[in-house]
Each structure stands twice: as structure tokens, then as C-alpha cells.
Amino acid sequence: MRVRRLARLTVIVVIDALALLLLSEILSGFALDGPLAAFGLALALGLANAVVWPLIVRAALPFTVVTLGLGALILNGVLLVVIAGAFEAVHVEDVGTAVLVILGMTALTTALGGVLALDSDEMWHRHVVMRQ
């Protein structure tokens, strides 16, 4: 079971890295200095979204409610800018570009995750059947 989770996480990080590489080619305000930068950024974003993001969302809940959810998107863009600042090989022009990167990553990983059925039966079984 743990091997499957690790394989799933690895596939998701690779998909995210490929999405970041594609977005760096499309968006003029976002640049990566190679696949290693994309992989590192994908890992850092995944870790930040797993650890830091729940704390940010709880603290910024009123802002998110007032902006009808768009605040969460902007905060995620700000998080990308902060994380990108830690990497010399990642260049993000501004928060608007970061929001476009987040939207692009979401669209690409959702589409590829659906095609590859990364979360289908196993996730449902773990969350619904095992709890009952």
C-alpha cells in the first residue's frame, strides 16, 4: 500500500514538473532554468500545499469568503512567488503571473490526473469504505 502511495506521489510531482515546464514556455513572466528547477519547484509547492497551506487558509478565511474564493487563488499565487524566491533558477515576474501559473497547473494536473485515473477507486475506497 505504501509503495502505491509513493508511486502516486512521484507521478503527481512529475506531472506538476512537466506542467511547470510547459507553462514556462507559454507565459512570458514565468521562466525556469531547466527540468531540475521544475522538479524542485514542484516538490516545494507540493510540500507547501501539504504543510503550510492549511494554516494560511484558516488564517485568511474571512478574506477568502469576502472575495468569493478568489482570495485563495491570490494567496496561492503569493505562496508561489515566495517559494520561487528561494530558487535562483525560477523567475516569476509578479503575483498576476503566479496566479496564471497556479491556474495552468491546476488545469493540466486535473486533466492528466483524470486521464490517468490517479485518484479514482483507491481514494474512494480509502475515504468511504474504510471509514464505515
Coordinates of C-alpha atoms in Angstrom, one line a residue:
M1 CA 0.0 0.0 0.0
R2 CA 2.8 2.4 0.9
V3 CA 4.6 1.7 -2.4
R4 CA 1.4 2.6 -4.3
R5 CA 1.2 5.9 -2.4
L6 CA 4.8 6.7 -3.1
A7 CA 4.4 5.8 -6.7
R8 CA 1.3 8.0 -6.9
L9 CA 3.1 11.0 -5.3
T10 CA 6.0 10.5 -7.7
V11 CA 3.7 10.6 -10.7
I12 CA 2.0 13.7 -9.4
V13 CA 5.3 15.5 -8.8
V14 CA 6.5 14.6 -12.3
I15 CA 3.2 15.8 -13.8
D16 CA 3.5 19.0 -11.9
A17 CA 7.1 19.5 -13.1
L18 CA 6.0 18.9 -16.7
A19 CA 3.2 21.3 -16.3
L20 CA 5.6 23.9 -14.9
L21 CA 7.9 23.4 -17.8
L22 CA 5.1 23.8 -20.3
L23 CA 3.9 27.0 -18.6
S24 CA 7.4 28.4 -18.5
E25 CA 7.4 28.1 -22.3
I26 CA 3.9 29.7 -22.7
L27 CA 4.0 32.5 -20.1
S28 CA 6.4 35.4 -20.7
G29 CA 6.6 36.4 -17.0
F30 CA 7.5 32.9 -15.8
A31 CA 10.8 31.2 -16.5
L32 CA 12.6 28.0 -15.3
D33 CA 16.2 27.3 -15.9
G34 CA 15.6 23.6 -16.8
P35 CA 13.9 20.5 -15.7
L36 CA 15.7 20.3 -12.4
A37 CA 14.3 23.7 -11.4
A38 CA 10.8 22.5 -12.4
F39 CA 11.1 19.3 -10.4
G40 CA 12.4 21.3 -7.3
L41 CA 9.6 23.8 -7.6
A42 CA 7.0 21.1 -8.0
L43 CA 8.3 19.4 -4.8
A44 CA 8.4 22.7 -2.9
L45 CA 4.9 23.6 -4.0
G46 CA 3.6 20.2 -3.0
L47 CA 5.2 20.4 0.4
A48 CA 4.0 23.9 1.0
N49 CA 0.5 23.0 -0.1
A50 CA 0.5 20.0 2.3
V51 CA 2.0 21.7 5.3
V52 CA 1.7 25.5 5.1
W53 CA -1.4 26.0 3.0
P54 CA -3.9 24.6 5.6
L55 CA -2.6 27.2 8.1
I56 CA -2.8 30.0 5.6
V57 CA -6.3 29.1 4.6
R58 CA -7.5 29.1 8.2
A59 CA -6.0 32.4 8.9
A60 CA -7.2 34.0 5.7
L61 CA -10.7 32.5 5.8
P62 CA -12.5 35.9 6.1
F63 CA -10.5 37.3 3.1
T64 CA -11.4 34.2 1.1
V65 CA -15.1 34.5 1.9
V66 CA -15.3 38.2 1.1
T67 CA -13.6 37.6 -2.3
L68 CA -15.8 34.6 -3.1
G69 CA -12.8 32.2 -3.2
L70 CA -10.6 34.4 -5.4
G71 CA -8.6 35.3 -2.4
A72 CA -7.4 31.7 -2.0
L73 CA -6.2 31.8 -5.6
I74 CA -4.3 35.1 -5.0
L75 CA -2.8 33.7 -1.8
N76 CA -1.7 30.6 -3.6
G77 CA 0.0 32.9 -6.2
V78 CA 1.7 34.8 -3.4
L79 CA 2.9 31.5 -2.0
L80 CA 4.3 30.6 -5.4
V81 CA 6.2 33.9 -5.6
V82 CA 7.6 33.3 -2.1
I83 CA 8.7 29.8 -2.9
A84 CA 10.2 30.9 -6.3
G85 CA 12.2 33.4 -4.4
A86 CA 14.1 30.6 -2.7
F87 CA 15.2 29.2 -6.1
E88 CA 17.7 31.0 -8.3
A89 CA 16.6 29.0 -11.3
V90 CA 12.9 30.1 -11.0
H91 CA 11.8 33.5 -12.2
V92 CA 8.2 34.8 -11.5
E93 CA 7.5 38.4 -12.7
D94 CA 4.6 39.2 -10.4
V95 CA 1.7 37.8 -8.5
G96 CA -0.6 38.0 -11.5
T97 CA 1.8 35.7 -13.4
A98 CA 2.0 33.4 -10.4
V99 CA -1.9 33.2 -10.4
L100 CA -1.8 32.2 -14.1
V101 CA 0.8 29.6 -13.3
I102 CA -1.4 28.2 -10.5
L103 CA -4.4 28.1 -12.8
G104 CA -2.5 26.5 -15.5
M105 CA -1.0 23.9 -13.2
T106 CA -4.5 23.1 -11.8
A107 CA -6.0 22.7 -15.2
L108 CA -3.1 20.5 -16.5
T109 CA -2.8 18.3 -13.4
T110 CA -6.6 17.8 -13.2
A111 CA -6.8 16.8 -16.8
L112 CA -3.9 14.4 -16.7
G113 CA -4.9 13.1 -13.3
G114 CA -8.4 12.3 -14.8
V115 CA -6.9 10.6 -17.8
L116 CA -4.5 8.5 -15.7
A117 CA -7.3 7.9 -13.1
L118 CA -4.8 8.7 -10.3
D119 CA -7.5 9.2 -7.6
S120 CA -10.3 7.0 -8.7
D121 CA -11.2 3.8 -6.9
E122 CA -8.4 3.6 -4.3
M123 CA -9.1 7.1 -2.9
W124 CA -12.8 6.4 -2.8
H125 CA -12.3 3.1 -1.1
R126 CA -9.9 4.6 1.5
H127 CA -12.1 7.6 2.3
V128 CA -15.6 6.0 2.2
V129 CA -15.4 2.2 2.7
M130 CA -12.6 2.1 5.3
R131 CA -14.3 4.8 7.5
Q132 CA -17.5 2.8 7.6

